[in-house]
Tab-separated table of C-alpha atoms in Angstrom:
chain	number	residue	atom	x	y	z
X	1	MET	CA	50.897	-13.645	10.467
X	2	THR	CA	47.211	-14.219	11.122
X	3	THR	CA	44.576	-12.809	8.804
X	4	PRO	CA	42.350	-10.250	10.545
X	5	ALA	CA	38.658	-11.183	10.794
X	6	ILE	CA	37.562	-7.583	10.246
X	7	PRO	CA	37.589	-6.400	6.597
X	8	GLU	CA	40.671	-4.499	5.493
X	9	GLY	CA	40.720	-0.708	5.711
X	10	VAL	CA	37.722	-0.234	8.012
X	11	LYS	CA	37.505	0.298	11.756
X	12	ARG	CA	35.061	-1.356	14.094
X	13	CYS	CA	34.258	-0.805	17.771
X	14	SER	CA	36.139	-2.584	20.566
X	15	THR	CA	35.379	-6.212	21.354
X	16	GLY	CA	33.984	-5.197	24.770
X	17	LYS	CA	31.526	-2.701	23.308
X	18	PHE	CA	30.524	-5.228	20.637
X	19	ALA	CA	29.984	-7.946	23.274
X	20	LEU	CA	27.836	-5.575	25.346
X	21	GLY	CA	25.632	-4.857	22.321
X	22	LEU	CA	25.348	-8.566	21.631
X	23	ALA	CA	24.393	-9.214	25.260
X	24	VAL	CA	21.550	-6.651	25.179
X	25	ALA	CA	20.128	-8.008	21.912
X	26	GLY	CA	20.759	-11.550	23.164
X	27	ALA	CA	18.690	-10.934	26.307
X	28	VAL	CA	15.695	-9.867	24.201
X	29	LEU	CA	16.310	-12.870	21.948
X	30	LEU	CA	16.274	-15.237	24.938
X	31	TRP	CA	12.968	-13.746	26.109
X	32	GLY	CA	11.514	-14.521	22.686
X	33	VAL	CA	13.044	-17.987	22.626
X	34	TYR	CA	11.486	-18.732	26.030
X	35	ALA	CA	8.066	-17.676	24.708
X	36	MET	CA	8.691	-19.753	21.588
X	37	PHE	CA	9.492	-22.767	23.735
X	38	LEU	CA	6.248	-22.280	25.689
X	39	VAL	CA	4.219	-22.139	22.466
X	40	TRP	CA	5.830	-25.269	21.048
X	41	TYR	CA	5.729	-27.169	24.354
X	42	LYS	CA	2.272	-26.165	25.609
X	43	GLY	CA	0.566	-25.380	22.312
X	44	LEU	CA	-1.489	-22.552	20.861
X	45	ASN	CA	-3.385	-22.096	24.142
X	46	GLN	CA	-0.471	-19.790	24.954
X	47	THR	CA	-1.845	-17.308	22.440
X	48	GLY	CA	-4.849	-14.996	22.305
X	49	MET	CA	-6.084	-16.776	19.180
X	50	ASP	CA	-9.355	-18.702	19.138
X	51	ASN	CA	-11.898	-19.996	16.628
X	52	ALA	CA	-12.571	-16.430	15.447
X	53	TYR	CA	-8.898	-15.540	15.144
X	54	GLY	CA	-7.069	-18.271	13.263
X	55	PHE	CA	-4.945	-15.433	11.861
X	56	ALA	CA	-3.702	-12.882	14.373
X	57	LEU	CA	-0.593	-10.936	15.431
X	58	TRP	CA	1.838	-13.484	13.995
X	59	ILE	CA	0.279	-13.441	10.553
X	60	TRP	CA	0.241	-9.643	10.568
X	61	ALA	CA	3.943	-9.714	11.526
X	62	ASP	CA	4.534	-12.254	8.773
X	63	LEU	CA	2.845	-10.218	6.071
X	64	ALA	CA	4.456	-6.972	7.221
X	65	ILE	CA	7.938	-8.440	7.539
X	66	ILE	CA	7.675	-10.038	4.090
X	67	ALA	CA	6.627	-6.704	2.577
X	68	PHE	CA	9.482	-4.949	4.397
X	69	GLY	CA	11.914	-7.591	3.120
X	70	GLY	CA	10.759	-6.786	-0.416
X	71	GLY	CA	13.778	-4.465	-0.710
X	72	ALA	CA	15.918	-7.512	-1.439
X	73	PHE	CA	14.016	-8.709	-4.488
X	74	PHE	CA	13.288	-5.223	-5.803
X	75	SER	CA	16.865	-3.985	-5.330
X	76	GLY	CA	18.092	-7.204	-6.957
X	77	PHE	CA	15.689	-6.612	-9.835
X	78	LEU	CA	16.913	-3.022	-10.277
X	79	THR	CA	20.592	-3.964	-9.949
X	80	TYR	CA	20.843	-7.164	-11.975
X	81	ILE	CA	17.890	-7.055	-14.367
X	82	ILE	CA	17.396	-3.327	-15.029
X	83	GLY	CA	21.147	-2.665	-14.733
X	84	ARG	CA	21.267	0.084	-12.081
X	85	LYS	CA	24.841	-0.811	-11.135
X	86	GLU	CA	25.108	2.060	-8.632
X	87	LEU	CA	22.826	0.056	-6.341
X	88	LYS	CA	25.655	-2.445	-5.828
X	89	SER	CA	26.674	-0.166	-2.957
X	90	ILE	CA	23.575	-1.192	-1.014
X	91	ILE	CA	22.532	-4.542	-2.508
X	92	ASN	CA	24.551	-6.596	0.029
X	93	TYR	CA	22.724	-4.945	2.877
X	94	ALA	CA	19.365	-5.328	1.143
X	95	VAL	CA	20.085	-9.064	0.843
X	96	ILE	CA	21.008	-9.357	4.530
X	97	ILE	CA	17.822	-7.518	5.529
X	98	GLY	CA	15.912	-9.848	3.194
X	99	VAL	CA	17.472	-12.933	4.800
X	100	ILE	CA	16.508	-11.633	8.250
X	101	CYS	CA	12.941	-10.818	7.173
X	102	TYR	CA	12.273	-14.079	5.345
X	103	SER	CA	13.905	-16.381	7.901
X	104	SER	CA	11.906	-14.564	10.594
X	105	ALA	CA	8.721	-14.996	8.579
X	106	LEU	CA	9.308	-18.735	8.316
X	107	LEU	CA	10.139	-18.945	12.020
X	108	ILE	CA	6.861	-17.198	12.881
X	109	LEU	CA	4.997	-19.546	10.548
X	110	GLY	CA	6.682	-22.445	12.342
X	111	LEU	CA	5.030	-21.187	15.525
X	112	ASP	CA	1.694	-20.359	13.955
X	113	VAL	CA	1.039	-23.757	12.414
X	114	GLY	CA	0.835	-25.199	15.917
X	115	GLN	CA	2.213	-28.525	14.714
X	116	PRO	CA	5.622	-27.681	13.222
X	117	LEU	CA	6.467	-31.366	12.985
X	118	ARG	CA	3.829	-31.571	10.258
X	119	GLY	CA	5.076	-28.467	8.486
X	120	TRP	CA	6.297	-30.546	5.551
X	121	PHE	CA	2.724	-31.691	4.813
X	122	ILE	CA	2.073	-28.497	2.860
X	123	PHE	CA	4.838	-29.489	0.426
X	124	TRP	CA	4.218	-33.217	0.286
X	125	HIS	CA	0.418	-33.066	0.177
X	126	ALA	CA	0.212	-29.788	-1.716
X	127	ASN	CA	-3.222	-28.346	-2.442
X	128	VAL	CA	-2.344	-26.636	-5.699
X	129	HIS	CA	-5.532	-24.537	-5.643
X	130	SER	CA	-4.553	-22.810	-2.403
X	131	MET	CA	-2.958	-19.362	-2.307
X	132	LEU	CA	-1.227	-20.408	0.929
X	133	THR	CA	0.392	-23.412	-0.776
X	134	GLU	CA	1.829	-21.031	-3.338
X	135	VAL	CA	3.070	-18.839	-0.490
X	136	ALA	CA	4.696	-21.811	1.273
X	137	PHE	CA	6.525	-22.959	-1.871
X	138	CYS	CA	7.643	-19.515	-3.030
X	139	LEU	CA	8.580	-18.310	0.454
X	140	SER	CA	10.748	-21.346	1.185
X	141	LEU	CA	12.412	-21.285	-2.221
X	142	TYR	CA	12.985	-17.537	-2.037
X	143	LEU	CA	14.642	-17.854	1.375
X	144	GLY	CA	16.931	-20.377	-0.340
X	145	VAL	CA	17.677	-17.826	-3.071
X	146	LEU	CA	18.410	-15.136	-0.471
X	147	VAL	CA	20.785	-17.460	1.379
X	148	ILE	CA	22.517	-18.164	-1.953
X	149	GLU	CA	22.816	-14.409	-2.529
X	150	PHE	CA	24.164	-14.006	1.027
X	151	ILE	CA	26.799	-16.774	0.747
X	152	PRO	CA	29.316	-14.813	-1.392
X	153	VAL	CA	29.087	-11.894	1.048
X	154	VAL	CA	29.951	-14.232	3.932
X	155	LEU	CA	32.750	-15.849	1.920
X	156	GLU	CA	34.375	-12.456	1.409
X	157	ASN	CA	35.367	-12.360	5.065
X	158	PRO	CA	39.181	-12.060	5.006
X	159	LYS	CA	39.703	-15.257	7.004
X	160	LEU	CA	37.665	-17.256	4.483
X	161	ASP	CA	38.642	-15.454	1.302
X	162	ARG	CA	42.298	-16.507	1.612
X	163	PHE	CA	41.317	-20.075	0.660
X	164	ARG	CA	41.523	-20.409	-3.128
X	165	PHE	CA	38.450	-22.621	-3.500
X	166	ILE	CA	36.310	-20.249	-1.433
X	167	HIS	CA	37.700	-17.222	-3.257
X	168	HIS	CA	36.823	-18.733	-6.649
X	169	PHE	CA	33.427	-19.945	-5.439
X	170	SER	CA	32.501	-16.497	-4.168
X	171	HIS	CA	33.635	-14.945	-7.457
X	172	ASN	CA	31.696	-17.458	-9.551
X	173	MET	CA	28.541	-16.882	-7.520
X	174	HIS	CA	28.817	-13.161	-8.174
X	175	GLU	CA	29.146	-13.947	-11.895
X	176	VAL	CA	25.791	-15.734	-12.062
X	177	MET	CA	23.987	-13.616	-9.466
X	178	ALA	CA	21.644	-12.176	-12.121
X	179	VAL	CA	20.176	-15.670	-12.615
X	180	PHE	CA	19.469	-16.037	-8.906
X	181	ALA	CA	18.118	-12.477	-8.722
X	182	ALA	CA	15.732	-13.158	-11.625
X	183	THR	CA	14.527	-16.356	-9.925
X	184	GLY	CA	14.040	-14.347	-6.745
X	185	VAL	CA	11.919	-11.783	-8.575
X	186	PHE	CA	9.763	-14.563	-10.050
X	187	LEU	CA	9.270	-16.202	-6.638
X	188	SER	CA	8.673	-12.888	-4.872
X	189	PHE	CA	6.040	-11.794	-7.354
X	190	PHE	CA	4.009	-14.881	-6.613
X	191	HIS	CA	4.378	-15.113	-2.839
X	192	GLN	CA	3.872	-11.395	-2.223
X	193	GLY	CA	0.858	-11.565	-4.492
X	194	SER	CA	-0.577	-14.721	-3.000
X	195	LEU	CA	-0.393	-13.258	0.487
X	196	GLY	CA	-2.702	-10.525	-0.771
X	197	GLY	CA	-4.686	-13.088	-2.702
X	198	VAL	CA	-5.501	-14.961	0.519
X	199	ALA	CA	-7.475	-11.968	1.817
X	200	GLY	CA	-9.017	-11.200	-1.566
X	201	VAL	CA	-10.526	-14.643	-2.133
X	202	LEU	CA	-12.349	-14.738	1.237
X	203	TYR	CA	-15.793	-14.381	-0.325
X	204	GLY	CA	-17.395	-15.043	3.070
X	205	ARG	CA	-15.718	-11.935	4.493
X	206	PRO	CA	-16.893	-8.839	2.612
X	207	PHE	CA	-14.347	-6.571	4.302
X	208	SER	CA	-11.495	-8.184	2.401
X	209	PHE	CA	-13.170	-9.844	-0.592
X	210	ARG	CA	-12.257	-8.275	-3.923
X	211	GLU	CA	-13.050	-8.810	-7.583
X	212	GLY	CA	-10.062	-9.537	-9.779
X	213	LEU	CA	-8.459	-10.817	-12.931
X	214	LEU	CA	-8.987	-14.521	-13.714
X	215	ILE	CA	-8.100	-16.396	-10.501
X	216	TRP	CA	-6.267	-13.427	-8.944
X	217	PRO	CA	-8.147	-10.833	-6.836
X	218	TRP	CA	-6.889	-7.245	-7.105
X	219	THR	CA	-5.249	-7.622	-3.689
X	220	PHE	CA	-2.793	-10.053	-5.324
X	221	PHE	CA	-1.326	-7.264	-7.460
X	222	LEU	CA	-1.672	-4.580	-4.782
X	223	PHE	CA	0.389	-6.587	-2.283
X	224	THR	CA	3.211	-7.218	-4.747
X	225	TRP	CA	3.249	-3.567	-5.825
X	226	SER	CA	3.195	-2.239	-2.268
X	227	ALA	CA	6.028	-4.562	-1.190
X	228	ALA	CA	8.166	-3.344	-4.079
X	229	ALA	CA	7.332	0.251	-3.093
X	230	VAL	CA	8.086	-0.021	0.598
X	231	GLY	CA	10.948	-2.572	0.570
X	232	PRO	CA	13.598	-0.062	-0.560
X	233	CYS	CA	12.351	2.383	2.114
X	234	VAL	CA	13.034	-0.228	4.807
X	235	THR	CA	16.495	-0.900	3.345
X	236	VAL	CA	17.308	2.826	3.389
X	237	LEU	CA	15.930	3.346	6.907
X	238	ILE	CA	17.921	0.429	8.358
X	239	THR	CA	21.055	1.631	6.544
X	240	TRP	CA	20.514	5.088	8.009
X	241	LEU	CA	20.058	3.621	11.480
X	242	THR	CA	23.263	1.617	11.036
X	243	GLU	CA	25.076	4.795	9.993
X	244	LYS	CA	23.829	6.643	13.082
X	245	ILE	CA	24.878	3.829	15.426
X	246	ALA	CA	28.250	3.314	13.711
X	247	GLY	CA	28.851	7.074	13.423
X	248	LYS	CA	29.939	6.686	9.785
X	249	LYS	CA	28.724	7.265	6.273
X	250	LEU	CA	28.236	3.902	4.625
X	251	VAL	CA	26.355	4.674	1.417
X	252	LYS	CA	26.331	7.813	-0.716
X	253	GLN	CA	23.373	10.122	-0.168
X	254	GLU	CA	22.529	9.965	-3.906
X	255	ILE	CA	21.708	6.268	-3.509
X	256	PHE	CA	19.200	7.021	-0.766
X	257	ARG	CA	17.618	9.728	-2.912
X	258	MET	CA	17.496	7.483	-5.939
X	259	LEU	CA	15.790	4.727	-3.967
X	260	GLY	CA	13.490	7.356	-2.469
X	261	LYS	CA	12.485	8.512	-5.943
X	262	ILE	CA	11.849	4.966	-7.161
X	263	SER	CA	9.864	4.162	-4.008
X	264	GLY	CA	7.932	7.408	-4.364
X	265	TRP	CA	6.729	6.628	-7.889
X	266	MET	CA	5.993	3.029	-6.966
X	267	LEU	CA	4.049	4.225	-3.924
X	268	LEU	CA	2.126	6.863	-5.876
X	269	THR	CA	1.044	4.417	-8.579
X	270	TYR	CA	0.199	1.879	-5.877
X	271	MET	CA	-1.904	4.449	-4.028
X	272	ILE	CA	-3.827	5.358	-7.198
X	273	ALA	CA	-4.612	1.681	-7.740
X	274	LYS	CA	-5.385	1.152	-4.045
X	275	ILE	CA	-7.762	4.121	-3.893
X	276	ALA	CA	-9.523	2.930	-7.063
X	277	ASP	CA	-9.762	-0.564	-5.545
X	278	THR	CA	-11.133	0.845	-2.254
X	279	TRP	CA	-13.672	3.022	-4.058
X	280	TYR	CA	-14.939	0.097	-6.169
X	281	TRP	CA	-15.100	-2.138	-3.097
X	282	ALA	CA	-16.989	0.510	-1.081
X	283	ALA	CA	-19.358	1.442	-3.932
X	284	VAL	CA	-19.982	-1.912	-5.611
X	285	THR	CA	-18.489	-5.040	-3.982
X	286	ALA	CA	-19.437	-4.524	-0.322
X	287	PRO	CA	-22.992	-3.229	-1.078
X	288	SER	CA	-23.554	-6.281	-3.296
X	289	LYS	CA	-22.923	-8.388	-0.167
X	290	GLY	CA	-25.286	-6.267	1.942
X	291	PHE	CA	-22.748	-3.969	3.612
X	292	ALA	CA	-22.312	-0.193	3.535
X	293	LEU	CA	-18.827	1.292	3.870
X	294	MET	CA	-19.425	2.663	7.377
X	295	ASP	CA	-20.552	-0.755	8.641
X	296	PHE	CA	-16.843	-1.607	8.651
X	297	TYR	CA	-15.798	1.508	10.575
X	298	THR	CA	-18.403	1.980	13.333
X	299	ASN	CA	-19.686	0.253	16.489
X	300	ASN	CA	-16.285	-0.946	17.659
X	301	PRO	CA	-13.612	0.428	19.993
X	302	ILE	CA	-10.695	0.651	17.507
X	303	TYR	CA	-11.499	0.546	13.829
X	304	GLY	CA	-12.882	3.983	12.935
X	305	ILE	CA	-12.692	5.664	9.544
X	306	TRP	CA	-9.408	7.156	10.808
X	307	ILE	CA	-7.599	3.919	9.965
X	308	LEU	CA	-8.645	4.159	6.301
X	309	ILE	CA	-7.582	7.817	6.133
X	310	ALA	CA	-4.286	7.012	7.874
X	311	GLU	CA	-3.531	4.195	5.417
X	312	LEU	CA	-4.541	5.949	2.213
X	313	VAL	CA	-3.743	9.602	2.859
X	314	VAL	CA	-1.413	10.272	5.810
X	315	CYS	CA	0.770	7.206	5.262
X	316	GLY	CA	0.052	6.761	1.557
X	317	LEU	CA	-0.449	9.789	-0.650
X	318	VAL	CA	1.502	12.210	1.584
X	319	PRO	CA	4.789	10.219	1.643
X	320	ALA	CA	4.397	9.371	-2.052
X	321	LEU	CA	4.122	13.070	-2.969
X	322	ILE	CA	7.111	13.948	-0.766
X	323	LEU	CA	9.242	11.189	-2.288
X	324	ILE	CA	8.506	12.110	-5.898
X	325	SER	CA	9.412	15.768	-5.340
X	326	ARG	CA	13.072	16.734	-5.686
X	327	LYS	CA	12.820	19.208	-2.772
X	328	GLY	CA	11.323	16.505	-0.565
X	329	ARG	CA	14.116	14.069	-1.351
X	330	GLU	CA	16.864	16.645	-0.847
X	331	ASN	CA	15.673	17.402	2.669
X	332	ASN	CA	16.900	14.517	4.870
X	333	PHE	CA	14.182	15.102	7.467
X	334	LEU	CA	11.418	14.927	4.863
X	335	LEU	CA	13.020	11.977	3.074
X	336	ALA	CA	13.311	9.930	6.274
X	337	GLY	CA	9.886	11.070	7.500
X	338	ALA	CA	8.206	10.103	4.223
X	339	MET	CA	9.867	6.687	4.256
X	340	ILE	CA	8.801	6.069	7.868
X	341	LEU	CA	5.213	7.072	6.996
X	342	ALA	CA	5.243	4.766	3.966
X	343	VAL	CA	6.431	1.851	6.113
X	344	ILE	CA	3.714	2.578	8.709
X	345	GLY	CA	1.145	2.794	5.909
X	346	ILE	CA	1.951	-0.647	4.540
X	347	GLY	CA	2.023	-1.970	8.118
X	348	ILE	CA	-1.519	-0.601	8.595
X	349	ASN	CA	-2.603	-2.150	5.289
X	350	ARG	CA	-1.390	-5.585	6.373
X	351	TRP	CA	-3.022	-5.096	9.793
X	352	VAL	CA	-6.475	-4.287	8.437
X	353	MET	CA	-6.272	-7.061	5.839
X	354	ILE	CA	-5.642	-9.579	8.642
X	355	LEU	CA	-6.950	-8.306	11.972
X	356	GLN	CA	-9.823	-6.048	10.929
X	357	VAL	CA	-11.021	-8.751	8.557
X	358	MET	CA	-11.305	-11.117	11.518
X	359	ALA	CA	-12.910	-8.483	13.779
X	360	ALA	CA	-15.689	-7.288	11.441
X	361	PRO	CA	-19.097	-8.948	11.963
X	362	LEU	CA	-20.356	-11.179	9.161
X	363	LEU	CA	-24.026	-11.405	10.090
X	364	PRO	CA	-26.540	-8.749	11.277
X	365	PHE	CA	-26.838	-10.236	14.771
X	366	GLN	CA	-23.072	-10.458	15.327
X	367	ASP	CA	-20.916	-7.921	17.146
X	368	TRP	CA	-17.347	-6.944	16.438
X	369	TYR	CA	-14.997	-9.532	17.837
X	370	MET	CA	-11.840	-8.043	19.304
X	371	TYR	CA	-8.548	-9.762	20.040
X	372	MET	CA	-5.706	-9.123	22.460
X	373	PRO	CA	-2.348	-10.839	21.918
X	374	THR	CA	-0.671	-12.574	24.867
X	375	TRP	CA	2.844	-11.738	26.009
X	376	GLN	CA	4.030	-14.945	24.343
X	377	GLU	CA	2.790	-13.689	20.972
X	378	ILE	CA	4.348	-10.271	21.552
X	379	ALA	CA	7.675	-11.757	22.671
X	380	THR	CA	7.879	-14.070	19.682
X	381	THR	CA	7.002	-11.171	17.383
X	382	ILE	CA	9.803	-9.060	18.896
X	383	LEU	CA	12.222	-12.025	18.682
X	384	PRO	CA	12.982	-11.438	14.970
X	385	ILE	CA	14.026	-7.859	15.725
X	386	ALA	CA	16.584	-9.090	18.279
X	387	TYR	CA	17.731	-11.855	15.916
X	388	GLY	CA	18.002	-9.362	13.063
X	389	THR	CA	19.973	-6.941	15.215
X	390	ILE	CA	22.469	-9.668	16.115
X	391	LEU	CA	22.861	-10.796	12.505
X	392	ILE	CA	23.371	-7.205	11.348
X	393	MET	CA	25.937	-6.596	14.108
X	394	LEU	CA	27.904	-9.687	13.097
X	395	ALA	CA	27.622	-8.947	9.377
X	396	TYR	CA	28.624	-5.300	9.739
X	397	ARG	CA	31.614	-6.210	11.906
X	398	TYR	CA	33.013	-9.110	9.928
X	399	LEU	CA	31.834	-8.762	6.330
X	400	PRO	CA	32.622	-6.195	3.643
X	401	ILE	CA	28.997	-5.174	3.181
X	402	PHE	CA	29.424	-1.565	2.118
X	403	PRO	CA	31.861	-1.158	-0.795
X	404	GLN	CA	31.802	2.658	-0.430
X	405	GLU	CA	32.678	2.690	3.277
X	406	LYS	CA	36.431	3.240	2.841
X	407	GLU	CA	35.897	6.004	0.292
X	408	LEU	CA	33.301	7.787	2.446
X	409	ASN	CA	35.370	7.568	5.649
X	410	PRO	CA	38.965	8.207	4.579
X	411	GLY	CA	40.212	9.149	8.057
X	412	SER	CA	38.879	6.144	9.943
A	1	MET	CA	3.755	-33.041	-4.687
A	2	PHE	CA	4.906	-35.896	-6.881
A	3	PRO	CA	2.890	-38.138	-9.193
A	4	PHE	CA	3.412	-41.074	-6.822
A	5	ILE	CA	1.621	-39.293	-3.929
A	6	PHE	CA	-1.984	-40.485	-3.673
A	7	GLU	CA	-3.553	-37.002	-4.075
A	8	TRP	CA	-1.824	-36.383	-7.379
A	9	GLU	CA	-4.029	-35.748	-10.406
A	10	TRP	CA	-2.912	-35.274	-13.991
A	11	ASP	CA	-4.775	-31.970	-14.393
A	12	ILE	CA	-3.735	-28.540	-15.594
A	13	ALA	CA	-3.580	-27.093	-12.063
A	14	HIS	CA	-1.039	-29.675	-10.891
A	15	LEU	CA	0.996	-29.386	-14.077
A	16	VAL	CA	1.167	-25.571	-13.983
A	17	PHE	CA	1.859	-25.308	-10.255
A	18	MET	CA	4.383	-28.109	-9.994
A	19	GLY	CA	5.867	-27.189	-13.366
A	20	ALA	CA	6.574	-23.651	-12.158
A	21	ALA	CA	7.963	-24.912	-8.836
A	22	GLY	CA	10.140	-27.451	-10.628
A	23	PHE	CA	11.345	-24.788	-13.055
A	24	ALA	CA	12.441	-22.520	-10.185
A	25	VAL	CA	14.182	-25.371	-8.360
A	26	SER	CA	15.939	-26.407	-11.593
A	27	ILE	CA	17.250	-22.885	-12.204
A	28	ILE	CA	18.558	-22.610	-8.652
A	29	GLY	CA	20.082	-26.093	-8.808
A	30	ALA	CA	21.685	-25.465	-12.193
A	31	GLY	CA	23.159	-22.166	-10.979
A	32	ILE	CA	24.693	-23.729	-7.884
A	33	THR	CA	25.985	-26.741	-9.852
A	34	TYR	CA	27.607	-24.434	-12.406
A	35	CYS	CA	29.294	-22.440	-9.611
A	36	ILE	CA	30.658	-25.570	-7.938
A	37	LEU	CA	31.965	-27.110	-11.197
A	38	LYS	CA	33.474	-23.814	-12.362
A	39	THR	CA	35.114	-23.347	-8.953
A	40	ILE	CA	36.665	-26.821	-9.078
A	41	TYR	CA	37.988	-26.061	-12.553
A	42	ASP	CA	39.274	-22.600	-11.562
A	43	THR	CA	40.952	-23.899	-8.425
A	44	ALA	CA	42.566	-26.760	-10.314
A	45	THR	CA	43.834	-24.553	-13.142
A	46	GLU	CA	44.147	-21.262	-11.180
A	47	ASP	CA	43.370	-19.287	-14.338
A	48	GLY	CA	39.865	-18.119	-13.547
A	49	GLY	CA	38.326	-15.661	-11.202
A	50	GLU	CA	40.974	-12.982	-11.434
A	51	LYS	CA	39.808	-11.293	-14.630
A	52	GLY	CA	37.393	-8.499	-13.858
A	53	HIS	CA	37.112	-9.594	-10.260
A	54	HIS	CA	34.223	-8.159	-8.257
């Protein structure tokens, strides 16, 4: 008798339907791969970047995707270090989402460096004073940790688990997972922070420059905190989406609410710190460099004061207040809406800290300098979504990701 | 990255940065090594892995 590839006790869609889904996602993936090939073959002239925009859409996507993947390290921290064992029902999925986010981030970086063949230079000839060197080391190592956390999930596929060595290996990896999770938290703290630190140390660009603590600008801590706040929201939203597509309950509603509450308090404390940071920057730091607050929000076609209000209030304080209130969390519409707003808010934060920084004039005789991405940049930024969709489809079909699935769907 | 690379300097920045990176790599390496050795032992003796299985 052959061992079924699909986990025991759960039902999955027909092979034809699954293949059709793979084909649709695969077509988008191929579009992205074609654009990727053009960038690697013809060079960065395929992009809208120039001397003013060394950082552009890709780096925004990188920073956003790394923040969104923060659910893996923060859920791991809560599960294995703090001891919230109930999160084991969602930790596998958080890890898979983390693997997708971090591998995508490294893929995008592989495009952005322009010379991927020299990518190893940053490790071999490391400039230890650079925030980006810290990011490169921590990001690469953390992807390794995420893959290690993902391996036992893959090995639990019924076809693999029947081998004794694999069965024992998977079990032993689970036994020491707390060690890997703790290493992941350590690495995440530094790379999430250093990504914020990159913007904060740009003393020649008063829109992003911040004071700080010792060598770390305040943006270092704000980026780490915001990633921990929004990461669980992304995990919950993708789990919800998976439930809607699969037509099943996969995780108990209490888990979503618990993560919503944790995210809410993280987001609220982050917003208090962020508003204090913005006020100090607007009142002290920027004026000391010769800029008034409104210099950064006028005389250009896009960046009005609306973007600051959207980031801090509409997509910051509002979702935080909804998520910390019991009534807000118990209403599914409000819970999902608040999480979506929070994700958009952090996306806006990463956008302004990359793109608006590049657009704002530095000298009195300069104008705003706008940027438009090419289709190649857009296609390669959408590529990770298609790749992530395919990986999630395969993982959901063949791996026992959700331990509560059988219990929540007794008839299926 | 290593002391034999020409840019290397014996200063605090290199020691802290590379020390932390080396520490993380060592933890990951030790964890994986432990898992492999324990798995070989468990498979050979078939007495491990079943108690309190995940």
